[in-house]
């Protein structure tokens, strides 16, 4: 079921195999009917993760990128809509002339082709495919069927199944119940898949007798029933799996023993994990003022980026989520070392964000605005410093006299909401002698984007005259990407999403600068 930790399990297994000198990558299958995650509500579904090539993906892709420290293409997030669209398009073109087009074999063939193409094009040793949803769901059936077929066609020496299940402890004595695992394995076997490994989620380590019982009922050998108990940090999971012999067992099943050098160097990874677990007394208190604060997963990459930064700086970053819609007491923000406003869409909560940006400017509190946080910081500056009454973003007030933030020109005739934002990585030129230049130590960076609106250049002179500079620009100076107030302790807004390129051990530079400035505040 969702939330069980399939994404972390997938990333952890991939990490272990990468550390064992294998060229690996991951795929996420999302059996829902949306074409991609772009139109989904982040408070229900979690963050939309943007890839370099402009995919609006499930947040698991972010986990893979962070664990593996490698970019992952949008093709690695396969959904039902993508598969069906391709098949229907091919049918219309006449590719299957004469045939009755069916789930088996046409849909399953399309799924298999997509998976195999990734493994082949990227010359991978091992591809880990995560199938979302719950066994028994109608939606995931064609995908599981395709995976079953791949195993039959490529043989058990090339395909193994890992099933993530739950062993809840219901009473105070803590007896671990095996029934949910027994039943979901039965369900999986009913559709022809016998798992090779069971990754059993539990609160405390799986007891020997629980393992024995699970092994007996599920036909999985006891050594391959893995305890995936709760730990402090997800970065400890690879080691927990490794200690239970998963790598040896995978290599044995794949017939790779003796053929590959699996004794990898763990030092770098362990050193990074150690910093991630370090809890220093030195706390940096950050207020995250945003729209989607009721679900921690809605800004998961921002949270991670702050953690990566804290780990590198030897500080513990504590984050308080503040709902911009219910920001009654603005003075509360004075308790924080720094204020971060992440991305967002729409009118609700926007006035609270504008107030927040203005408060941070007036009180000289380090401010870091990302995307919506960049745009509304400009609106706040327009209203309160440039005296442009009721200035706004056209997204919030389409009739405003002063549209500081306006639609991108190419967006004016766009009607479809899905996949139509400015998406993916673009180059940004940085002005020498700016805070941004100091942060990135370069005059050219490439960052990922996801927006429909941008700073309206009609206001550029007025803003610069009043003390806000635009130190990063793209498309030959057409678009404003970074804003700063040089007279302020630390006031930075970025139109792009730096959080998507932050990795354990390698925090994104702007995050690092923001947390450092906050720590000194
Ligand atoms: N809603 C704004 C836009 O579309 C900002 C988007 C975001 O924060 N990702 O431009």
Coordinates of C-alpha atoms and ligand atoms in Angstrom, one line a residue:
X1 CA 0.0 0.0 0.0
X2 CA 1.1 3.6 -0.5
X3 CA 3.3 5.0 2.2
X4 CA 4.8 1.7 3.1
X5 CA 8.2 2.6 1.8
X6 CA 8.5 1.0 -1.7
X7 CA 10.3 4.1 -3.0
X8 CA 12.9 4.0 -0.2
X9 CA 13.3 0.2 -0.7
X10 CA 13.8 0.6 -4.4
X11 CA 16.3 3.4 -3.9
X12 CA 18.2 1.5 -1.2
X13 CA 18.5 -1.7 -3.3
X14 CA 19.6 0.4 -6.2
X15 CA 22.2 2.2 -4.0
X16 CA 23.6 -1.1 -2.8
X17 CA 24.0 -2.4 -6.3
X18 CA 25.6 0.8 -7.4
X19 CA 28.0 0.6 -4.5
X20 CA 28.7 -3.0 -5.7
X21 CA 30.0 -1.5 -9.0
X22 CA 26.8 -2.1 -11.0
X23 CA 25.5 0.4 -13.5
X24 CA 21.9 0.9 -12.2
X25 CA 18.9 3.0 -12.5
X26 CA 15.3 2.9 -11.4
X27 CA 11.9 3.1 -13.0
X28 CA 8.6 4.1 -11.3
X29 CA 5.4 2.7 -12.6
X30 CA 2.3 4.7 -11.6
X31 CA -0.8 2.9 -12.6
X32 CA -3.1 5.9 -12.3
X33 CA -4.8 7.5 -15.4
X34 CA -3.1 10.9 -15.2
X35 CA -0.5 11.2 -18.0
X36 CA 2.0 12.5 -15.4
X37 CA 2.0 13.9 -11.8
X38 CA 1.8 17.5 -13.0
X39 CA -1.9 18.0 -12.5
X40 CA -2.1 16.3 -9.2
X41 CA -2.6 18.0 -5.8
X42 CA 0.6 18.0 -3.8
X43 CA -1.2 17.8 -0.5
X44 CA -2.7 14.5 -1.5
X45 CA -0.1 13.0 -3.8
X46 CA 3.1 14.6 -2.6
X47 CA 5.5 16.9 -4.5
X48 CA 5.7 16.9 -8.2
X49 CA 9.4 16.2 -9.0
X50 CA 10.8 17.9 -12.0
X51 CA 13.6 16.1 -14.0
X52 CA 16.3 17.8 -16.1
X53 CA 14.4 16.9 -19.3
X54 CA 11.2 18.6 -18.0
X55 CA 9.2 15.6 -16.7
X56 CA 6.7 16.3 -14.0
X57 CA 7.2 13.1 -12.1
X58 CA 6.2 11.2 -9.0
X59 CA 8.3 12.2 -6.0
X60 CA 9.9 8.7 -5.9
X61 CA 12.1 9.8 -8.9
X62 CA 13.5 12.4 -6.5
X63 CA 14.4 9.7 -4.0
X64 CA 16.2 7.7 -6.8
X65 CA 18.2 10.8 -7.9
X66 CA 19.2 11.6 -4.3
X67 CA 20.2 8.1 -3.4
X68 CA 22.0 7.4 -6.6
X69 CA 23.4 10.9 -7.1
X70 CA 22.5 10.7 -10.8
X71 CA 20.0 12.4 -13.0
X72 CA 17.0 10.3 -14.1
X73 CA 15.1 10.9 -17.3
X74 CA 11.3 11.5 -17.5
X75 CA 10.9 8.2 -19.4
X76 CA 11.6 6.5 -16.0
X77 CA 8.1 7.4 -14.7
X78 CA 5.6 5.2 -16.6
X79 CA 1.9 5.7 -16.2
X80 CA -1.2 4.0 -17.6
X81 CA -2.0 7.1 -19.6
X82 CA 1.3 7.1 -21.4
X83 CA 1.1 3.4 -22.3
X84 CA -2.5 3.6 -23.5
X85 CA -1.9 6.8 -25.5
X86 CA 1.0 5.2 -27.4
X87 CA -1.1 2.1 -28.1
X88 CA -4.1 4.1 -29.2
X89 CA -2.0 6.3 -31.4
X90 CA -0.4 3.3 -33.0
X91 CA -3.8 1.8 -33.6
X92 CA -5.0 5.0 -35.3
X93 CA -1.9 5.0 -37.5
X94 CA -2.7 1.5 -38.6
X95 CA 0.2 -0.2 -37.0
X96 CA -1.9 -3.1 -35.9
X97 CA -4.0 -3.3 -39.1
X98 CA -6.3 -6.3 -39.0
X99 CA -5.8 -7.1 -35.3
X100 CA -8.1 -6.7 -32.4
X101 CA -6.1 -4.4 -30.0
X102 CA -6.1 -5.8 -26.5
X103 CA -4.6 -5.4 -23.0
X104 CA -2.7 -8.6 -23.6
X105 CA -0.6 -8.5 -25.7
X106 CA -0.7 -4.8 -27.0
X107 CA -0.6 -2.9 -23.7
X108 CA 1.7 -5.4 -22.0
X109 CA 4.0 -5.3 -25.0
X110 CA 4.2 -1.5 -24.8
X111 CA 5.0 -1.7 -21.1
X112 CA 7.8 -4.3 -21.7
X113 CA 9.2 -2.3 -24.5
X114 CA 9.4 0.9 -22.4
X115 CA 11.2 -0.9 -19.6
X116 CA 13.6 -2.8 -21.9
X117 CA 14.4 0.3 -23.9
X118 CA 15.6 2.1 -20.8
X119 CA 17.8 -0.8 -19.8
X120 CA 19.2 -1.1 -23.3
X121 CA 19.6 2.6 -24.1
X122 CA 21.4 3.4 -20.9
X123 CA 23.4 0.2 -21.0
X124 CA 22.5 -0.8 -17.5
X125 CA 23.6 -3.8 -15.6
X126 CA 20.5 -3.8 -13.4
X127 CA 17.3 -1.8 -13.7
X128 CA 15.1 -1.7 -10.6
X129 CA 11.4 -1.2 -11.5
X130 CA 9.0 -0.1 -8.8
X131 CA 5.4 -0.8 -9.3
X132 CA 3.1 1.6 -7.4
X133 CA -0.2 0.7 -6.0
X134 CA -1.3 -2.4 -4.1
X135 CA -1.4 -6.0 -5.3
X136 CA -5.0 -6.8 -6.3
X137 CA -5.7 -3.2 -7.6
X138 CA -7.4 -3.3 -11.0
X139 CA -5.2 -0.5 -12.3
X140 CA -1.8 -2.2 -11.7
X141 CA -2.8 -5.6 -13.2
X142 CA -1.5 -4.9 -16.7
X143 CA 1.8 -3.8 -15.3
X144 CA 2.2 -6.8 -13.0
X145 CA 1.3 -9.0 -16.0
X146 CA 3.9 -7.4 -18.1
X147 CA 6.5 -7.9 -15.4
X148 CA 5.5 -11.5 -15.0
X149 CA 6.0 -12.0 -18.8
X150 CA 9.4 -10.4 -18.7
X151 CA 10.5 -13.0 -16.1
X152 CA 9.1 -15.8 -18.3
X153 CA 10.8 -14.4 -21.4
X154 CA 14.2 -13.4 -19.9
X155 CA 14.4 -16.2 -17.3
X156 CA 14.8 -16.2 -13.5
X157 CA 18.5 -15.5 -13.9
X158 CA 17.6 -12.1 -15.2
X159 CA 14.5 -11.0 -13.3
X160 CA 13.7 -11.2 -9.7
X161 CA 10.8 -9.9 -7.6
X162 CA 10.9 -8.1 -4.4
X163 CA 7.6 -7.7 -2.6
X164 CA 7.2 -5.0 0.1
X165 CA 4.7 -6.0 2.8
X166 CA 3.7 -5.1 6.3
X167 CA 3.9 -7.0 9.6
X168 CA 2.0 -4.9 12.1
X169 CA 2.3 -5.2 15.8
X170 CA -1.1 -4.8 17.3
X171 CA -0.8 -5.4 21.0
X172 CA 1.5 -4.1 23.7
X173 CA 3.4 -7.4 23.7
X174 CA 4.4 -6.5 20.2
X175 CA 3.6 -9.8 18.5
X176 CA 4.3 -9.3 14.8
X177 CA 1.4 -10.3 12.7
X178 CA 2.1 -12.2 9.4
X179 CA -1.5 -12.3 7.9
X180 CA -1.2 -9.2 5.7
X181 CA 2.0 -10.6 4.3
X182 CA 0.5 -14.0 3.8
X183 CA -2.5 -12.6 2.0
X184 CA -0.7 -10.2 -0.3
X185 CA 1.7 -12.9 -1.3
X186 CA -1.2 -15.2 -2.1
X187 CA -2.7 -12.4 -4.2
X188 CA 0.5 -11.9 -6.0
X189 CA 0.9 -15.7 -6.7
X190 CA -2.7 -15.8 -8.0
X191 CA -1.6 -13.6 -10.8
X192 CA 1.5 -15.7 -11.5
X193 CA 4.3 -13.9 -9.5
X194 CA 6.3 -15.7 -6.9
X195 CA 8.4 -13.2 -5.0
X196 CA 12.1 -13.9 -4.5
X197 CA 12.4 -11.5 -1.6
X198 CA 10.1 -10.1 0.9
X199 CA 10.9 -6.8 2.4
X200 CA 8.8 -6.7 5.5
X201 CA 8.0 -3.4 7.0
X202 CA 7.7 -3.5 10.8
X203 CA 8.3 -1.2 13.7
X204 CA 11.0 -3.3 15.5
X205 CA 13.3 -5.9 13.8
X206 CA 11.5 -8.9 12.5
X207 CA 11.7 -11.8 15.0
X208 CA 13.1 -15.1 14.0
X209 CA 9.8 -16.9 14.5
X210 CA 7.9 -14.3 12.5
X211 CA 10.4 -14.8 9.6
X212 CA 10.0 -18.6 9.9
X213 CA 6.3 -18.3 9.7
X214 CA 6.4 -15.9 6.7
X215 CA 8.8 -18.1 4.9
X216 CA 6.6 -21.2 5.4
X217 CA 3.5 -19.5 4.1
X218 CA 5.0 -17.6 1.2
X219 CA 7.5 -20.0 -0.3
X220 CA 10.3 -17.5 0.1
X221 CA 13.5 -18.9 1.7
X222 CA 14.0 -17.6 5.2
X223 CA 17.2 -15.7 4.4
X224 CA 15.4 -13.7 1.8
X225 CA 12.7 -12.6 4.2
X226 CA 14.2 -9.2 5.1
X227 CA 13.4 -7.2 8.1
X228 CA 12.8 -3.5 7.2
X229 CA 12.1 -2.0 10.5
X230 CA 11.8 1.6 11.4
X231 CA 15.0 3.6 11.6
X232 CA 15.9 7.2 12.3
X233 CA 16.9 8.0 8.8
X234 CA 16.1 6.5 5.4
X235 CA 19.8 6.6 4.7
X236 CA 20.3 3.7 7.1
X237 CA 18.2 1.3 5.1
X238 CA 20.9 0.3 2.5
X239 CA 23.1 -0.9 5.4
X240 CA 20.3 -2.7 7.1
X241 CA 19.5 -4.6 3.9
X242 CA 23.2 -5.2 3.2
X243 CA 23.7 -6.7 6.7
X244 CA 20.9 -9.2 5.9
X245 CA 22.8 -10.4 2.8
X246 CA 20.6 -9.0 0.1
X247 CA 23.5 -8.2 -2.3
X248 CA 25.0 -11.7 -2.2
X249 CA 21.6 -13.2 -2.6
X250 CA 20.8 -11.0 -5.6
X251 CA 24.2 -11.8 -7.3
X252 CA 23.6 -15.5 -6.6
X253 CA 20.2 -15.4 -8.3
X254 CA 21.6 -13.4 -11.2
X255 CA 24.5 -15.9 -11.6
X256 CA 26.9 -13.0 -11.2
X257 CA 28.9 -14.4 -8.3
X258 CA 32.6 -14.5 -9.3
X259 CA 31.9 -12.6 -12.4
X260 CA 31.6 -9.1 -11.1
X261 CA 33.6 -7.2 -8.5
X262 CA 31.0 -6.6 -5.8
X263 CA 33.4 -5.5 -3.1
X264 CA 32.9 -1.8 -3.5
X265 CA 34.2 1.1 -1.6
X266 CA 31.6 2.2 0.9
X267 CA 33.7 4.9 2.5
X268 CA 32.2 7.9 0.6
X269 CA 28.6 6.8 1.1
X270 CA 29.2 6.0 4.8
X271 CA 30.8 9.3 5.4
X272 CA 27.8 11.1 3.9
X273 CA 25.3 9.0 5.8
X274 CA 27.3 9.8 9.0
X275 CA 26.9 13.5 8.5
X276 CA 23.2 13.1 7.8
X277 CA 22.8 11.3 11.2
X278 CA 24.8 13.8 13.1
X279 CA 22.7 15.8 15.5
X280 CA 24.6 18.8 16.6
X281 CA 23.3 21.1 19.4
X282 CA 23.6 24.0 17.0
X283 CA 20.1 24.5 15.8
X284 CA 19.1 26.7 12.9
X285 CA 15.4 27.6 13.0
X286 CA 13.7 28.0 9.6
X287 CA 10.1 29.1 9.0
X288 CA 8.7 27.5 5.9
X289 CA 5.8 29.7 4.9
X290 CA 3.8 28.1 2.1
X291 CA 0.5 26.8 0.8
X292 CA 0.7 23.0 1.0
X293 CA 2.0 22.6 4.6
X294 CA -0.5 20.0 5.7
X295 CA 1.5 17.1 4.1
X296 CA 5.2 16.9 4.7
X297 CA 5.7 15.2 1.3
X298 CA 4.4 18.2 -0.6
X299 CA 7.7 19.9 -0.3
X300 CA 9.8 16.8 0.1
X301 CA 12.8 18.0 -2.0
X302 CA 12.9 21.3 -0.1
X303 CA 13.1 19.4 3.2
X304 CA 15.8 17.2 1.9
X305 CA 17.8 20.1 0.5
X306 CA 17.7 21.7 4.0
X307 CA 18.8 18.5 5.6
X308 CA 21.7 18.0 3.1
X309 CA 22.8 21.6 3.9
X310 CA 22.5 21.1 7.7
X311 CA 24.5 17.9 7.4
X312 CA 27.3 19.6 5.5
X313 CA 27.4 22.6 7.8
X314 CA 27.2 20.4 11.0
X315 CA 24.0 22.1 12.0
X316 CA 20.6 20.7 12.8
X317 CA 18.1 22.6 10.7
X318 CA 14.7 22.6 12.3
X319 CA 11.8 23.4 10.0
X320 CA 8.4 24.9 11.2
X321 CA 5.7 24.7 8.6
X322 CA 3.5 27.8 8.6
X323 CA 0.3 28.0 6.6
X324 CA 0.3 31.2 4.7
X325 CA -3.4 31.2 4.7
X326 CA -3.6 31.4 8.5
X327 CA -0.7 33.8 9.2
X328 CA -2.5 35.8 11.8
X329 CA 0.5 36.8 13.9
X330 CA 3.3 38.0 11.5
X331 CA 5.5 38.9 14.5
X332 CA 5.8 35.2 15.2
X333 CA 8.3 35.1 12.3
X334 CA 10.8 37.1 14.3
X335 CA 11.5 33.9 16.3
X336 CA 13.2 32.4 13.3
X337 CA 16.8 32.5 12.0
X338 CA 15.6 32.4 8.4
X339 CA 12.4 32.4 6.3
X340 CA 11.9 30.2 3.3
X341 CA 8.9 30.5 0.9
X342 CA 8.7 27.5 -1.5
X343 CA 6.7 27.1 -4.7
X344 CA 2.9 27.3 -5.1
X345 CA 0.0 28.0 -7.4
X346 CA -3.2 30.1 -7.2
X347 CA -4.7 32.8 -5.1
X348 CA -5.3 31.0 -1.7
X349 CA -2.6 32.0 0.8
X350 CA -0.9 34.4 -1.5
X351 CA -1.5 37.5 0.7
X352 CA 0.2 35.8 3.6
X353 CA 3.2 35.1 1.5
X354 CA 3.4 38.7 0.3
X355 CA 3.2 39.9 3.9
X356 CA 5.9 37.3 4.9
X357 CA 8.3 38.5 2.2
X358 CA 7.8 42.1 3.2
X359 CA 8.3 41.3 6.9
X360 CA 11.6 39.5 6.1
X361 CA 12.8 42.5 4.1
X362 CA 11.8 45.1 6.8
X363 CA 13.2 43.1 9.7
X364 CA 16.4 42.1 7.9
X365 CA 15.7 38.4 8.4
X366 CA 17.4 36.0 5.8
X367 CA 14.8 35.3 3.1
X368 CA 14.9 32.6 0.5
X369 CA 12.1 32.6 -2.1
X370 CA 11.7 29.7 -4.5
X371 CA 9.5 30.2 -7.7
X372 CA 6.2 31.5 -6.1
X373 CA 8.4 32.7 -3.3
X374 CA 10.5 34.7 -5.8
X375 CA 7.5 36.0 -7.6
X376 CA 5.6 37.2 -4.5
X377 CA 8.8 38.7 -3.0
X378 CA 8.9 40.9 -6.1
X379 CA 5.2 41.8 -5.6
X380 CA 5.8 42.7 -2.0
X381 CA 8.7 44.9 -3.1
X382 CA 6.6 46.6 -5.8
X383 CA 3.8 47.4 -3.3
X384 CA 5.9 48.5 -0.3
X385 CA 9.1 49.9 -1.7
X386 CA 8.1 51.1 -5.2
X387 CA 4.7 52.2 -4.0
X388 CA 2.7 50.5 -6.7
X389 CA -0.6 50.2 -5.0
X390 CA -2.3 46.8 -5.1
X391 CA 0.5 45.4 -7.3
X392 CA 0.1 41.7 -7.8
X393 CA 0.8 38.7 -9.9
X394 CA -1.5 38.2 -12.8
X395 CA -2.0 34.7 -11.6
X396 CA -3.7 36.1 -8.5
X397 CA -5.3 39.2 -9.9
X398 CA -5.6 39.2 -13.6
X399 CA -6.9 42.9 -13.6
X400 CA -4.2 44.4 -11.4
X401 CA -2.9 47.8 -12.6
X402 CA 0.6 46.7 -11.8
X403 CA 1.2 43.1 -13.0
X404 CA 4.7 42.7 -11.5
X405 CA 4.4 39.0 -12.4
X406 CA 2.8 38.2 -15.7
X407 CA 2.2 35.2 -18.0
X408 CA 5.2 34.1 -20.0
X409 CA 4.5 35.3 -23.6
X410 CA 4.4 31.7 -24.9
X411 CA 1.7 30.9 -22.3
X412 CA -0.8 33.4 -23.5
X413 CA -2.5 31.0 -25.9
X414 CA -2.0 27.8 -23.9
X415 CA -5.3 26.1 -23.0
X416 CA -4.2 22.7 -21.7
X417 CA -3.0 22.6 -18.1
X418 CA -1.1 19.4 -18.3
X419 CA 2.6 19.5 -19.3
X420 CA 2.3 23.1 -20.5
X421 CA 4.4 25.0 -17.9
X422 CA 8.0 26.1 -18.6
X423 CA 9.6 22.9 -17.5
X424 CA 13.0 21.4 -17.0
X425 CA 16.6 22.6 -17.0
X426 CA 17.6 26.0 -18.6
X427 CA 20.8 28.0 -18.5
X428 CA 21.0 31.1 -16.4
X429 CA 23.6 33.9 -16.8
X430 CA 24.8 35.4 -13.6
X431 CA 26.0 38.9 -13.0
X432 CA 29.5 39.2 -11.6
X433 CA 29.7 41.0 -8.3
X434 CA 26.3 39.7 -7.2
X435 CA 25.3 37.5 -4.2
X436 CA 24.3 34.9 -6.8
X437 CA 27.8 34.9 -8.3
X438 CA 29.3 34.5 -4.8
X439 CA 27.0 31.6 -4.1
X440 CA 27.6 29.7 -7.4
X441 CA 31.1 30.9 -8.1
X442 CA 30.2 30.9 -11.8
X443 CA 28.6 33.2 -14.3
X444 CA 26.6 30.3 -15.8
X445 CA 24.4 27.8 -14.1
X446 CA 21.7 25.4 -15.3
X447 CA 18.6 24.8 -13.1
X448 CA 15.2 23.2 -13.3
X449 CA 12.0 25.1 -13.8
X450 CA 8.3 24.7 -13.3
X451 CA 6.3 27.9 -13.8
X452 CA 3.8 29.7 -16.0
X453 CA 4.4 33.3 -14.9
X454 CA 7.5 35.4 -14.7
X455 CA 8.8 38.8 -13.7
X456 CA 7.4 41.6 -16.0
X457 CA 10.4 43.5 -17.4
X458 CA 8.3 46.7 -17.7
X459 CA 9.1 47.2 -14.0
X460 CA 12.8 46.4 -14.1
X461 CA 14.1 50.0 -14.0
X462 CA 11.8 51.0 -11.2
X463 CA 12.8 48.0 -9.1
X464 CA 16.6 48.4 -9.7
X465 CA 16.3 52.2 -8.9
X466 CA 14.7 51.2 -5.6
X467 CA 17.3 48.7 -4.6
X468 CA 16.3 45.2 -5.9
X469 CA 18.6 43.8 -8.5
X470 CA 18.1 40.9 -10.9
X471 CA 21.4 39.1 -10.9
X472 CA 20.4 36.0 -12.9
X473 CA 18.7 36.1 -16.3
X474 CA 18.0 33.6 -19.0
X475 CA 17.1 33.5 -22.8
X476 CA 19.5 36.4 -23.6
X477 CA 18.2 38.6 -20.8
X478 CA 14.5 38.0 -21.6
X479 CA 13.7 36.3 -18.3
X480 CA 14.5 37.4 -14.8
X481 CA 15.7 34.4 -12.8
X482 CA 17.3 35.7 -9.6
X483 CA 16.5 38.7 -7.4
X484 CA 18.5 40.2 -4.5
X485 CA 18.4 43.2 -2.2
X486 CA 22.1 44.0 -1.8
X487 CA 21.4 46.2 1.3
X488 CA 19.8 43.3 3.1
X489 CA 21.5 40.6 5.2
X490 CA 20.4 37.9 2.8
X491 CA 17.4 38.3 0.5
X492 CA 17.4 35.9 -2.4
X493 CA 14.6 34.9 -4.7
X494 CA 15.0 32.3 -7.5
X495 CA 12.5 31.6 -10.3
X496 CA 13.9 28.1 -10.6
X497 CA 13.7 25.1 -8.2
X498 CA 17.1 24.6 -6.6
X499 CA 15.7 21.8 -4.4
X500 CA 15.6 19.3 -7.2
X501 CA 19.3 19.3 -7.7
X502 CA 20.4 19.0 -4.0
X503 CA 22.0 15.7 -3.1
X504 CA 23.2 14.1 0.2
X505 CA 26.8 15.3 0.6
X506 CA 26.3 17.9 -2.1
X507 CA 23.7 20.5 -1.0
X508 CA 22.5 22.9 -3.6
X509 CA 24.6 26.1 -3.3
X510 CA 21.8 28.6 -2.7
X511 CA 20.4 26.4 0.1
X512 CA 23.8 26.3 1.6
X513 CA 24.2 30.1 1.5
X514 CA 20.7 30.6 2.9
X515 CA 21.2 28.3 5.9
X516 CA 24.7 29.7 6.5
X517 CA 23.3 33.2 6.6
X518 CA 20.4 32.1 8.8
X519 CA 22.9 30.4 11.2
X520 CA 24.7 33.7 11.6
X521 CA 21.5 35.6 12.1
Ligands
LIG1 N1 2.4 29.7 -9.8 C1 3.6 30.2 -10.3 C2 3.8 30.1 -11.8 O1 3.1 29.3 -12.4 C3 4.8 29.6 -9.5 C4 5.0 28.2 -9.8 C5 5.8 27.5 -8.8 O2 6.0 28.0 -7.7 N2 6.2 26.3 -9.1 O3 4.6 30.7 -12.4

